[in-house]
Amino acid sequence: MKRLAVYCGSASPEDPRYLALAREVGATLAERGIGVVYGGGRLGLMGAVASGALEAGGEVIGVIPDALANSEVANHDCTELFTVSGMHERKQRFTDLSDGFVTIPGGVGTMDELWEAMSWAQLGYHTKPVGLLNAFGFYDHLIAFNDRMAEVGFVRPAHQGILIARETMPDLLEAMSEYRPHTPIFAMKASDL
């Protein structure tokens, strides 16, 4: 994995562990020679991931919609900063530029990015690993919900391994490096669906 898209919040929670985690994620990726592709902002966890990676000598590619770039939240310290027309183009660029996806704590936008990466993998738009860093138990309920969807039958058995969740970044990166693509919906027969 040469580059990973990192999905996370643009907010700065009161609990300082979240910003520290984001900086650590950026630094860990840089130290392993893995470039960061992220939302291009300088605020919150987003900015902390970029700072952590840049301070560790890593590559940081930002992708930001023009509406956000024009509101002065763009991080011009990035190795490269792309301004795109909107969120759909932004997420497509994340997919095009990265070899996988890592989601750390965040809010609604972060969930949108995670679920789209999972959905696109399930369908067959990409065959890249989708990682979830469950630091501090932040995503315990989301993981349980994903398991519930599988139990009920809304996630096919072939797709239950798409979401790779671990509690530490080293464990997550190791699991992501071992990911083997599944059979996407586009390649399934009607009887498999």
Backbone as a printed PyTorch tensor [residue, N CA C, xyz], in Angstrom:
tensor([[[  0.8550,  -1.1760,   0.0000],
         [  0.0000,   0.0000,   0.0000],
         [  0.9020,   1.2400,   0.0000]],

        [[  0.8410,   1.9780,  -1.0910],
         [  1.6720,   3.1820,  -1.2020],
         [  0.9700,   4.4240,  -0.6630]],

        [[ -0.3550,   4.4430,  -0.7860],
         [ -1.1500,   5.5620,  -0.2750],
         [ -2.4520,   5.0290,   0.2890]],

        [[ -2.8880,   5.6520,   1.3910],
         [ -4.1900,   5.3180,   1.9630],
         [ -5.0140,   6.5790,   2.1160]],

        [[ -6.2830,   6.4810,   1.7670],
         [ -7.2210,   7.5710,   2.0440],
         [ -7.5850,   7.4700,   3.5190]],

        [[ -7.4950,   8.5780,   4.2270],
         [ -7.8450,   8.6090,   5.6410],
         [ -9.1110,   9.4380,   5.8000]],

        [[-10.1610,   8.8050,   6.3020],
         [-11.4340,   9.4690,   6.5530],
         [-11.5390,   9.7790,   8.0350]],

        [[-11.8700,  11.0130,   8.3530],
         [-11.9680,  11.4170,   9.7630],
         [-12.7130,  12.7390,   9.8710]],

        [[-12.9750,  13.1470,  11.1010],
         [-13.7270,  14.3630,  11.3540],
         [-12.9140,  15.6330,  11.1640]],

        [[-13.6250,  16.7050,  10.8440],
         [-12.9970,  18.0260,  10.7630],
         [-13.2020,  18.7910,  12.0630]],

        [[-13.8420,  18.1500,  13.0310],
         [-14.0760,  18.7630,  14.3440],
         [-12.9190,  18.4300,  15.2800]],

        [[-12.8330,  19.2090,  16.3570],
         [-11.8460,  18.9740,  17.4130],
         [-12.5970,  18.6820,  18.7130]],

        [[-12.8230,  17.3950,  19.0260],
         [-13.5340,  17.0620,  20.2650],
         [-12.7920,  17.5800,  21.4980]],

        [[-13.5270,  17.7550,  22.5660],
         [-12.9110,  18.2100,  23.8200],
         [-11.8920,  17.2110,  24.3460]],

        [[-12.1600,  15.9320,  24.1620],
         [-11.2530,  14.8930,  24.6290],
         [ -9.9790,  14.9400,  23.7660]],

        [[ -8.8260,  15.2620,  24.3520],
         [ -7.6010,  15.4280,  23.5730],
         [ -7.0750,  14.1420,  22.9470]],

        [[ -7.6010,  12.9950,  23.3750],
         [ -7.1380,  11.7260,  22.8030],
         [ -7.3960,  11.6500,  21.3010]],

        [[ -8.4650,  12.2820,  20.8370],
         [ -8.8290,  12.1570,  19.4220],
         [ -7.8450,  12.8990,  18.5140]],

        [[ -7.4730,  14.1150,  18.8780],
         [ -6.4850,  14.8430,  18.0780],
         [ -5.1260,  14.1500,  18.1390]],

        [[ -4.7630,  13.6500,  19.3220],
         [ -3.4960,  12.9270,  19.4570],
         [ -3.5030,  11.6730,  18.5890]],

        [[ -4.6270,  10.9670,  18.5640],
         [ -4.7530,   9.7720,  17.7290],
         [ -4.5670,  10.1300,  16.2590]],

        [[ -5.2070,  11.1960,  15.8100],
         [ -5.1180,  11.5970,  14.4080],
         [ -3.6740,  11.9230,  14.0190]],

        [[ -2.9670,  12.6530,  14.8690],
         [ -1.5560,  12.9630,  14.6010],
         [ -0.7380,  11.6700,  14.5270]],

        [[ -1.0210,  10.7500,  15.4410],
         [ -0.3110,   9.4750,  15.4720],
         [ -0.5750,   8.6690,  14.1980]],

        [[ -1.8090,   8.6790,  13.7230],
         [ -2.1420,   7.9650,  12.4860],
         [ -1.3320,   8.5370,  11.3250]],

        [[ -1.3130,   9.8600,  11.1930],
         [ -0.5380,  10.4860,  10.1230],
         [  0.9380,  10.1480,  10.2230]],

        [[  1.4880,  10.2370,  11.4270],
         [  2.9070,   9.9470,  11.6290],
         [  3.2200,   8.4800,  11.3430]],

        [[  2.3610,   7.5780,  11.8040],
         [  2.5680,   6.1420,  11.5830],
         [  2.6060,   5.8260,  10.0940]],

        [[  1.6720,   6.3980,   9.3430],
         [  1.6590,   6.1490,   7.9030],
         [  2.9350,   6.6770,   7.2560]],

        [[  3.3330,   7.8850,   7.6100],
         [  4.5440,   8.4790,   7.0340],
         [  5.7800,   7.6410,   7.3680]],

        [[  5.8790,   7.2040,   8.6080],
         [  7.0310,   6.4000,   9.0350],
         [  7.1110,   5.0730,   8.2990]],

        [[  5.9820,   4.5840,   7.8180],
         [  5.9510,   3.3290,   7.0560],
         [  6.0250,   3.5670,   5.5500]],

        [[  6.2260,   4.8200,   5.1630],
         [  6.3390,   5.1460,   3.7440],
         [  5.0170,   5.1300,   3.0080]],

        [[  3.9260,   5.2740,   3.7390],
         [  2.5840,   5.2760,   3.1400],
         [  2.0820,   6.7130,   3.0730]],

        [[  1.7670,   7.1780,   1.8760],
         [  1.2310,   8.5180,   1.6950],
         [ -0.2000,   8.6220,   2.1970]],

        [[ -0.5850,   9.8400,   2.5730],
         [ -1.9270,  10.1260,   3.0730],
         [ -2.7130,  10.8710,   2.0020]],

        [[ -3.8960,  10.3720,   1.7040],
         [ -4.8680,  11.0910,   0.8770],
         [ -6.0080,  11.4170,   1.8200]],

        [[ -6.3720,  12.6860,   1.9190],
         [ -7.3880,  13.0560,   2.9090],
         [ -8.1670,  14.2710,   2.4160]],

        [[ -9.0780,  14.7520,   3.2330],
         [-10.0220,  15.7830,   2.8350],
         [ -9.4920,  17.1730,   2.5920]],

        [[ -8.2020,  17.4080,   2.7850],
         [ -7.6040,  18.6840,   2.4140],
         [ -7.8110,  19.8220,   3.3870]],

        [[ -8.4260,  19.5550,   4.5380],
         [ -8.6820,  20.6200,   5.5040],
         [ -7.5630,  20.7650,   6.5120]],

        [[ -7.5550,  21.9070,   7.1880],
         [ -6.5370,  22.1590,   8.2090],
         [ -7.1200,  22.1080,   9.6150]],

        [[ -8.4230,  21.8560,   9.7390],
         [ -9.0890,  21.8600,  11.0390],
         [ -9.3010,  20.4500,  11.5720]],

        [[ -9.4660,  20.3480,  12.8790],
         [ -9.8710,  19.1140,  13.5260],
         [ -8.9380,  17.9460,  13.3060]],

        [[ -9.5230,  16.7410,  13.3370],
         [ -8.7350,  15.5400,  13.1400],
         [ -8.0960,  15.5150,  11.7630]],

        [[ -8.7990,  16.0710,  10.7860],
         [ -8.2600,  16.1330,   9.4320],
         [ -6.9040,  16.8380,   9.4200]],

        [[ -6.8750,  18.0290,  10.0080],
         [ -5.6370,  18.7940,  10.0610],
         [ -4.5650,  18.0890,  10.8680]],

        [[ -4.9680,  17.3890,  11.9320],
         [ -4.0100,  16.6780,  12.7780],
         [ -3.3750,  15.5030,  12.0370]],

        [[ -4.1580,  14.7750,  11.2350],
         [ -3.6020,  13.6790,  10.4340],
         [ -2.5390,  14.2400,   9.4870]],

        [[ -2.8810,  15.3280,   8.8020],
         [ -1.9470,  15.9360,   7.8500],
         [ -0.6890,  16.4220,   8.5590]],

        [[ -0.8470,  17.1010,   9.6700],
         [  0.3130,  17.6070,  10.4110],
         [  1.2130,  16.4710,  10.8750]],

        [[  0.6000,  15.4180,  11.4180],
         [  1.3860,  14.2770,  11.8750],
         [  2.2030,  13.6600,  10.7590]],

        [[  1.5890,  13.5170,   9.5880],
         [  2.2910,  12.9300,   8.4440],
         [  3.3780,  13.8590,   7.9190]],

        [[  3.0540,  15.1300,   7.7730],
         [  4.0340,  16.0840,   7.2380],
         [  5.2360,  16.2250,   8.1620]],

        [[  4.9910,  16.2920,   9.4700],
         [  6.0900,  16.4220,  10.4310],
         [  6.9880,  15.1910,  10.4350]],

        [[  6.4470,  14.0480,  10.0410],
         [  7.2310,  12.8220,   9.9590],
         [  7.8380,  12.6340,   8.5700]],

        [[  7.7100,  13.6430,   7.7110],
         [  8.3120,  13.5960,   6.3820],
         [  7.4990,  12.8710,   5.3380]],

        [[  6.2160,  12.6820,   5.5800],
         [  5.3730,  11.9330,   4.6570],
         [  4.7320,  12.7640,   3.5670]],

        [[  4.1960,  12.0690,   2.6000],
         [  3.4390,  12.6830,   1.5000],
         [  2.0040,  12.8750,   1.9620]],

        [[  1.4490,  14.0530,   1.7120],
         [  0.0590,  14.3380,   2.0800],
         [ -0.6280,  14.9800,   0.8850]],

        [[ -1.6420,  14.2960,   0.3800],
         [ -2.4220,  14.8040,  -0.7480],
         [ -3.8050,  15.1530,  -0.2370]],

        [[ -4.1790,  16.4170,  -0.3580],
         [ -5.4900,  16.8740,   0.0580],
         [ -6.4290,  16.9830,  -1.1200]],

        [[ -7.6910,  16.6380,  -0.8950],
         [ -8.7300,  16.7640,  -1.9200],
         [ -9.8980,  17.4870,  -1.2640]],

        [[-10.1470,  18.7130,  -1.6950],
         [-11.1460,  19.5380,  -1.0250],
         [-12.1140,  20.1410,  -2.0380]],

        [[-13.4080,  20.1380,  -1.7300],
         [-14.3720,  20.7930,  -2.6290],
         [-14.1360,  22.3020,  -2.6480]],

        [[-14.3950,  22.9110,  -3.7980],
         [-14.1210,  24.3460,  -3.9380],
         [-14.8830,  25.1880,  -2.9150]],

        [[-16.0760,  24.7670,  -2.5280],
         [-16.8410,  25.5330,  -1.5400],
         [-16.1060,  25.6010,  -0.2020]],

        [[-15.4350,  24.5150,   0.1720],
         [-14.6660,  24.5190,   1.4160],
         [-13.3320,  25.2260,   1.2470]],

        [[-12.7130,  25.0560,   0.0890],
         [-11.4370,  25.7370,  -0.1640],
         [-11.6240,  27.2410,  -0.1200]],

        [[-12.7580,  27.7010,  -0.6350],
         [-13.0340,  29.1410,  -0.6690],
         [-13.3850,  29.7070,   0.7030]],

        [[-13.6920,  28.8220,   1.6790],
         [-14.0150,  29.3070,   3.0170],
         [-12.7860,  29.3190,   3.9270]],

        [[-11.6320,  29.2180,   3.3400],
         [-10.3480,  29.3550,   4.0290],
         [-10.0340,  28.2280,   5.0040]],

        [[-10.5670,  27.0420,   4.7710],
         [-10.2150,  25.9150,   5.6250],
         [ -9.2290,  24.9720,   4.9400]],

        [[ -8.8490,  25.2740,   3.7040],
         [ -7.9250,  24.4100,   2.9700],
         [ -6.5360,  24.4380,   3.6050]],

        [[ -5.8790,  23.2840,   3.5880],
         [ -4.5310,  23.1500,   4.1360],
         [ -3.5250,  23.2870,   2.9950]],

        [[ -2.9220,  24.4550,   2.8710],
         [ -1.9770,  24.7120,   1.7850],
         [ -0.5780,  24.1830,   2.0820]],

        [[ -0.4110,  23.4990,   3.2270],
         [  0.8650,  22.8750,   3.5570],
         [  0.9940,  21.4850,   2.9430]],

        [[ -0.0750,  20.9860,   2.3230],
         [ -0.0590,  19.6510,   1.7310],
         [  1.0270,  19.5450,   0.6600]],

        [[  1.5010,  18.3300,   0.4630],
         [  2.4210,  18.0510,  -0.6340],
         [  1.7490,  18.4320,  -1.9550]],

        [[  0.4670,  18.1090,  -2.0390],
         [ -0.3360,  18.4300,  -3.2150],
         [ -1.7730,  18.6460,  -2.7450]],

        [[ -2.4270,  19.6560,  -3.2730],
         [ -3.8040,  19.9640,  -2.8840],
         [ -4.6540,  20.0880,  -4.1370]],

        [[ -5.6600,  19.2320,  -4.2470],
         [ -6.5840,  19.2710,  -5.3730],
         [ -7.8790,  19.9400,  -4.9220]],

        [[ -8.3630,  20.8660,  -5.7090],
         [ -9.6730,  21.4700,  -5.4720],
         [-10.6190,  20.8810,  -6.5060]],

        [[-11.7260,  20.3060,  -6.0300],
         [-12.6790,  19.6390,  -6.9120],
         [-14.0430,  20.3120,  -6.7900]],

        [[-14.9530,  19.9550,  -7.6900],
         [-16.2400,  20.6490,  -7.7560],
         [-17.2040,  20.2740,  -6.6390]],

        [[-17.0910,  19.0700,  -6.1000],
         [-18.0490,  18.6700,  -5.0660],
         [-17.6570,  17.3640,  -4.4140]],

        [[-18.5510,  16.8790,  -3.5520],
         [-18.2580,  15.6940,  -2.7530],
         [-18.1450,  14.4140,  -3.5850]],

        [[-18.9420,  14.2790,  -4.6250],
         [-18.8610,  13.0690,  -5.4460],
         [-17.4900,  12.9720,  -6.1190]],

        [[-17.0480,  14.0830,  -6.6740],
         [-15.7330,  14.0910,  -7.3130],
         [-14.6310,  13.8660,  -6.2750]],

        [[-14.8190,  14.4290,  -5.0920],
         [-13.8350,  14.2510,  -4.0140],
         [-13.6720,  12.7690,  -3.6770]],

        [[-14.7850,  12.0630,  -3.4760],
         [-14.7050,  10.6600,  -3.0980],
         [-14.1470,   9.7950,  -4.2410]],

        [[-14.4620,  10.1640,  -5.4700],
         [-13.8830,   9.4300,  -6.5970],
         [-12.3740,   9.6340,  -6.6380]],

        [[-11.9310,  10.8460,  -6.3540],
         [-10.4900,  11.1360,  -6.3460],
         [ -9.7930,  10.3610,  -5.2210]],

        [[-10.4450,  10.2700,  -4.0390],
         [ -9.8840,   9.4520,  -2.9540],
         [ -9.6410,   8.0260,  -3.4470]],

        [[-10.6390,   7.4780,  -4.1350],
         [-10.5550,   6.1040,  -4.6230],
         [ -9.4600,   5.9700,  -5.6720]],

        [[ -9.3800,   6.9300,  -6.5730],
         [ -8.3830,   6.8720,  -7.6470],
         [ -6.9530,   6.9960,  -7.1220]],

        [[ -6.7470,   7.8080,  -6.0940],
         [ -5.3980,   8.1080,  -5.6130],
         [ -4.8800,   7.1440,  -4.5520]],

        [[ -5.7490,   6.3250,  -3.9700],
         [ -5.3310,   5.4990,  -2.8310],
         [ -5.3510,   4.0100,  -3.1460]],

        [[ -4.6630,   3.2750,  -2.2850],
         [ -4.6310,   1.8160,  -2.3800],
         [ -5.5160,   1.1630,  -1.3200]],

        [[ -6.2350,   1.9730,  -0.5690],
         [ -7.1210,   1.4910,   0.4720],
         [ -7.6280,   2.6590,   1.2890]],

        [[ -8.4620,   2.3520,   2.2830],
         [ -9.1500,   3.3840,   3.0580],
         [ -9.0260,   3.0760,   4.5480]],

        [[ -8.7420,   4.1060,   5.3370],
         [ -8.7030,   3.9820,   6.7870],
         [ -9.6550,   5.0160,   7.3610]],

        [[-10.5930,   4.5750,   8.1680],
         [-11.5110,   5.4890,   8.8330],
         [-11.1510,   5.5390,  10.3060]],

        [[-10.9400,   6.7640,  10.8000],
         [-10.7240,   6.9870,  12.2260],
         [-11.9330,   7.7800,  12.7130]],

        [[-12.0220,   8.1100,  13.9980],
         [-13.2370,   8.7710,  14.4810],
         [-13.6380,  10.0170,  13.6870]],

        [[-14.9390,  10.1680,  13.5450],
         [-15.4960,  11.3000,  12.8190],
         [-17.0060,  11.2880,  12.9210]],

        [[-17.6290,  12.1560,  12.1510],
         [-19.0740,  12.3190,  12.2140],
         [-19.7730,  11.8670,  10.9390]],

        [[-20.7940,  12.6150,  10.5510],
         [-21.6600,  12.2430,   9.4260],
         [-20.8790,  12.1360,   8.1180]],

        [[-20.0300,  13.1050,   7.8290],
         [-19.2460,  13.0620,   6.5870],
         [-18.3190,  11.8600,   6.5450]],

        [[-17.7470,  11.5490,   7.6900],
         [-16.8590,  10.3930,   7.7870],
         [-17.6380,   9.1030,   7.5270]],

        [[-18.8490,   9.0270,   8.0710],
         [-19.6810,   7.8360,   7.8490],
         [-20.0570,   7.7190,   6.3730]],

        [[-20.3740,   8.8410,   5.7450],
         [-20.6920,   8.8390,   4.3190],
         [-19.5300,   8.2480,   3.5240]],

        [[-18.3120,   8.6680,   3.8410],
         [-17.1330,   8.1840,   3.1210],
         [-16.8990,   6.6990,   3.3800]],

        [[-17.0160,   6.2740,   4.6350],
         [-16.8160,   4.8660,   4.9670],
         [-17.8320,   3.9760,   4.2580]],

        [[-19.1180,   4.3230,   4.3830],
         [-20.1430,   3.4650,   3.7950],
         [-20.0360,   3.4240,   2.2750]],

        [[-19.6480,   4.5410,   1.6610],
         [-19.4790,   4.5110,   0.2140],
         [-18.3070,   3.6190,  -0.1840]],

        [[-17.2010,   3.6890,   0.5480],
         [-16.0620,   2.8170,   0.2470],
         [-16.4700,   1.3530,   0.3690]],

        [[-17.2640,   1.0320,   1.3920],
         [-17.7350,  -0.3460,   1.5710],
         [-18.7040,  -0.7470,   0.4650]],

        [[-19.6230,   0.1450,   0.1390],
         [-20.6010,  -0.1390,  -0.9040],
         [-19.9260,  -0.3570,  -2.2550]],

        [[-18.9760,   0.5160,  -2.5830],
         [-18.2620,   0.3880,  -3.8540],
         [-17.4600,  -0.9130,  -3.9010]],

        [[-16.8910,  -1.3200,  -2.7560],
         [-16.1700,  -2.5990,  -2.7120],
         [-17.1320,  -3.7560,  -2.9340]],

        [[-18.2750,  -3.7060,  -2.2640],
         [-19.2760,  -4.7650,  -2.3840],
         [-19.7330,  -4.9140,  -3.8340]],

        [[-19.9580,  -3.7810,  -4.4880],
         [-20.4280,  -3.8180,  -5.8760],
         [-19.3300,  -4.2370,  -6.8480]],

        [[-18.1100,  -3.7910,  -6.5920],
         [-17.0020,  -4.1050,  -7.4900],
         [-16.4020,  -2.8930,  -8.1670]],

        [[-16.6810,  -1.7010,  -7.6800],
         [-16.0650,  -0.4870,  -8.2360],
         [-14.5970,  -0.3720,  -7.8310]],

        [[-14.2100,  -1.0540,  -6.7470],
         [-12.8030,  -1.1490,  -6.3770],
         [-12.6060,  -2.4450,  -5.6090]],

        [[-11.3420,  -2.8570,  -5.4720],
         [-10.9990,  -4.0910,  -4.7480],
         [ -9.9890,  -3.7840,  -3.6430]],

        [[-10.1030,  -2.6160,  -3.0510],
         [ -9.1420,  -2.1380,  -2.0560],
         [ -9.6450,  -2.4130,  -0.6370]],

        [[ -8.7200,  -2.5780,   0.3160],
         [ -9.1430,  -2.8250,   1.6930],
         [ -9.7800,  -1.5950,   2.3300]],

        [[-10.7860,  -1.8460,   3.1560],
         [-11.5140,  -0.7880,   3.8640],
         [-11.3030,  -1.0150,   5.3590]],

        [[-10.4790,  -0.1610,   5.9580],
         [-10.1320,  -0.3210,   7.3600],
         [-10.8710,   0.6440,   8.2700]],

        [[-11.1110,   0.1900,   9.4870],
         [-11.7820,   0.9910,  10.5080],
         [-10.9590,   0.9200,  11.7860]],

        [[-10.4290,   2.0610,  12.2230],
         [ -9.6600,   2.1040,  13.4580],
         [-10.6260,   2.3590,  14.6120]],

        [[-10.8670,   1.3200,  15.3920],
         [-11.8260,   1.3980,  16.4920],
         [-11.1190,   1.7970,  17.7880]],

        [[-10.4570,   2.9340,  17.7640],
         [ -9.7440,   3.4270,  18.9430],
         [-10.7460,   3.8560,  20.0140]],

        [[-10.4250,   3.5510,  21.2500],
         [-11.2330,   3.9360,  22.4190],
         [-12.6450,   3.3370,  22.3660]],

        [[-12.8560,   2.3080,  21.5440],
         [-14.1880,   1.7140,  21.4020],
         [-15.1680,   2.6160,  20.6760]],

        [[-14.6510,   3.6400,  19.9740],
         [-15.5120,   4.6250,  19.3270],
         [-16.5190,   3.9800,  18.3710]],

        [[-16.0980,   2.9500,  17.6630],
         [-16.9560,   2.3410,  16.6530],
         [-17.5810,   1.0080,  17.0950]],

        [[-17.5980,   0.7230,  18.3830],
         [-18.1820,  -0.5410,  18.8460],
         [-19.6010,  -0.7490,  18.3280]],

        [[-20.4370,   0.2620,  18.4210],
         [-21.8420,   0.1250,  18.0000],
         [-21.9660,   0.0040,  16.4850]],

        [[-21.1070,   0.6930,  15.7480],
         [-21.1330,   0.5820,  14.2830],
         [-20.7330,  -0.8270,  13.8610]],

        [[-19.7230,  -1.3800,  14.4830],
         [-19.3030,  -2.7490,  14.1750],
         [-20.4330,  -3.7220,  14.5020]],

        [[-21.0950,  -3.5090,  15.6310],
         [-22.2310,  -4.3640,  16.0010],
         [-23.3620,  -4.2280,  14.9840]],

        [[-23.6010,  -3.0130,  14.5030],
         [-24.6400,  -2.7970,  13.4970],
         [-24.2800,  -3.5010,  12.1890]],

        [[-23.0250,  -3.4100,  11.7940],
         [-22.5890,  -4.0930,  10.5810],
         [-22.7650,  -5.6010,  10.7300]],

        [[-22.4270,  -6.1270,  11.9060],
         [-22.6390,  -7.5560,  12.1740],
         [-24.1230,  -7.9050,  12.1230]],

        [[-24.9660,  -7.0180,  12.6420],
         [-26.4130,  -7.2490,  12.6370],
         [-26.9500,  -7.3030,  11.2100]],

        [[-26.4700,  -6.4010,  10.3420],
         [-26.9030,  -6.4350,   8.9430],
         [-26.5580,  -7.7760,   8.3110]],

        [[-25.3820,  -8.3050,   8.6450],
         [-24.9700,  -9.6020,   8.1130],
         [-25.8430, -10.7270,   8.6770]],

        [[-26.1060, -10.6850,   9.9880],
         [-26.9400, -11.7140,  10.6260],
         [-28.3230, -11.7860,   9.9960]],

        [[-28.9080, -10.6320,   9.6960],
         [-30.2530, -10.5790,   9.1350],
         [-30.2490, -10.9930,   7.6660]],

        [[-29.1230, -10.8140,   6.9940],
         [-29.0280, -11.2040,   5.5930],
         [-28.8990, -10.0490,   4.6230]],

        [[-28.6680,  -8.8530,   5.1150],
         [-28.5010,  -7.7020,   4.2250],
         [-27.0660,  -7.5410,   3.7220]],

        [[-26.1360,  -8.2320,   4.3480],
         [-24.7600,  -8.2850,   3.8620],
         [-24.4810,  -9.7420,   3.5360]],

        [[-24.2060, -10.0070,   2.2770],
         [-23.9830, -11.3780,   1.8340],
         [-22.7330, -11.9630,   2.4940]],

        [[-22.6990, -13.2800,   2.6760],
         [-21.5170, -13.9110,   3.2790],
         [-20.2190, -13.5410,   2.5700]],

        [[-20.2500, -13.4310,   1.2510],
         [-19.0420, -13.0910,   0.4920],
         [-18.5140, -11.6970,   0.8080]],

        [[-19.3750, -10.8520,   1.3840],
         [-18.9910,  -9.4570,   1.6210],
         [-18.7990,  -9.1190,   3.0950]],

        [[-18.9090, -10.1090,   3.9580],
         [-18.8130,  -9.8310,   5.3910],
         [-17.4010,  -9.4810,   5.8350]],

        [[-16.4070,  -9.7560,   5.0110],
         [-15.0260,  -9.4240,   5.3620],
         [-14.5480,  -8.1050,   4.7860]],

        [[-15.4340,  -7.3430,   4.1630],
         [-14.9990,  -6.0720,   3.5680],
         [-14.5220,  -5.1000,   4.6430]],

        [[-15.2810,  -4.9510,   5.7010],
         [-14.8870,  -4.0300,   6.7630],
         [-13.8560,  -4.7050,   7.6630]],

        [[-12.6730,  -4.1060,   7.7200],
         [-11.5780,  -4.6280,   8.5360],
         [-11.4270,  -3.6940,   9.7270]],

        [[-11.8500,  -4.1400,  10.8950],
         [-11.8090,  -3.2990,  12.0960],
         [-10.7760,  -3.8220,  13.0810]],

        [[ -9.9370,  -2.9020,  13.5630],
         [ -8.9460,  -3.2310,  14.5900],
         [ -8.8360,  -2.0430,  15.5460]],

        [[ -8.2570,  -2.2810,  16.7150],
         [ -8.1710,  -1.2450,  17.7490],
         [ -6.8900,  -0.4330,  17.7080]],

        [[ -5.8490,  -0.9380,  17.0230],
         [ -4.5930,  -0.1880,  16.9200],
         [ -4.1950,  -0.0610,  15.4570]],

        [[ -3.4640,   0.9880,  15.1660],
         [ -3.0440,   1.2270,  13.7890],
         [ -2.1170,   0.1270,  13.2620]],

        [[ -1.1200,  -0.3310,  14.0180],
         [ -0.2900,  -1.4260,  13.4890],
         [ -1.0990,  -2.6840,  13.1570]],

        [[ -2.0360,  -3.0480,  14.0330],
         [ -2.8670,  -4.2220,  13.7660],
         [ -3.7440,  -4.0090,  12.5370]],

        [[ -4.2740,  -2.7990,  12.3920],
         [ -5.1300,  -2.5010,  11.2460],
         [ -4.3440,  -2.5670,   9.9430]],

        [[ -3.1610,  -1.9600,   9.9210],
         [ -2.3520,  -1.9780,   8.6980],
         [ -1.9510,  -3.3990,   8.3180]],

        [[ -1.6350,  -4.2140,   9.3120],
         [ -1.2800,  -5.6020,   9.0280],
         [ -2.4660,  -6.3540,   8.4260]],

        [[ -3.6410,  -6.1920,   9.0220],
         [ -4.8330,  -6.8690,   8.5060],
         [ -5.1780,  -6.3700,   7.1020]],

        [[ -5.0310,  -5.0710,   6.8750],
         [ -5.3240,  -4.5260,   5.5480],
         [ -4.3510,  -5.0620,   4.4930]],

        [[ -3.0980,  -5.2520,   4.8910],
         [ -2.1080,  -5.7570,   3.9290],
         [ -2.3910,  -7.2040,   3.5400]],

        [[ -3.1250,  -7.9190,   4.3860],
         [ -3.4670,  -9.3170,   4.1140],
         [ -4.8130,  -9.4710,   3.4060]],

        [[ -5.4890,  -8.3780,   3.1440],
         [ -6.8240,  -8.4210,   2.5330],
         [ -6.7650,  -9.0590,   1.1490]],

        [[ -7.6820,  -9.9610,   0.9120],
         [ -7.8400, -10.5760,  -0.4080],
         [ -9.2240, -10.2030,  -0.9180]],

        [[ -9.2990,  -9.6020,  -2.1130],
         [-10.6080,  -9.1700,  -2.6350],
         [-11.6050, -10.3120,  -2.7130]],

        [[-12.8310,  -9.9730,  -2.4640],
         [-13.9540, -10.9020,  -2.4620],
         [-14.5930, -10.8980,  -3.8590]],

        [[-15.6120, -11.6820,  -4.0270],
         [-16.3640, -11.6780,  -5.2820],
         [-17.3740, -10.5340,  -5.2360]],

        [[-17.2350,  -9.5490,  -6.1240],
         [-18.1740,  -8.4210,  -6.0890],
         [-19.5290,  -8.7880,  -6.6870]],

        [[-20.5200,  -7.9900,  -6.3500],
         [-21.8750,  -8.2160,  -6.8700],
         [-21.8750,  -8.2380,  -8.3960]],

        [[-21.0810,  -7.3580,  -9.0230],
         [-21.0420,  -7.2880, -10.4770],
         [-20.6040,  -8.6150, -11.0990]],

        [[-19.8670,  -9.4380, -10.3560],
         [-19.3870, -10.7200, -10.8850],
         [-20.2340, -11.8990, -10.4480]],

        [[-21.2660, -11.6520,  -9.6630],
         [-22.1220, -12.7400,  -9.1610],
         [-23.2330, -13.0670, -10.1460]],

        [[-23.7070, -14.2790, -10.0670],
         [-24.8700, -14.6990, -10.8370],
         [-26.1100, -14.3580, -10.0190]],

        [[-27.2230, -14.2730, -10.6910],
         [-28.4840, -13.9390, -10.0220],
         [-28.7870, -14.9200,  -8.8930]],

        [[-28.4140, -16.1830,  -9.0570],
         [-28.6970, -17.1850,  -8.0240],
         [-27.8530, -16.9580,  -6.7730]],

        [[-26.7370, -16.2110,  -6.8960],
         [-25.8870, -15.8960,  -5.7350],
         [-26.4120, -14.6890,  -4.9590]],

        [[-27.2830, -13.9520,  -5.5900],
         [-27.7740, -12.7290,  -4.9680],
         [-29.0150, -13.0090,  -4.1570]]])
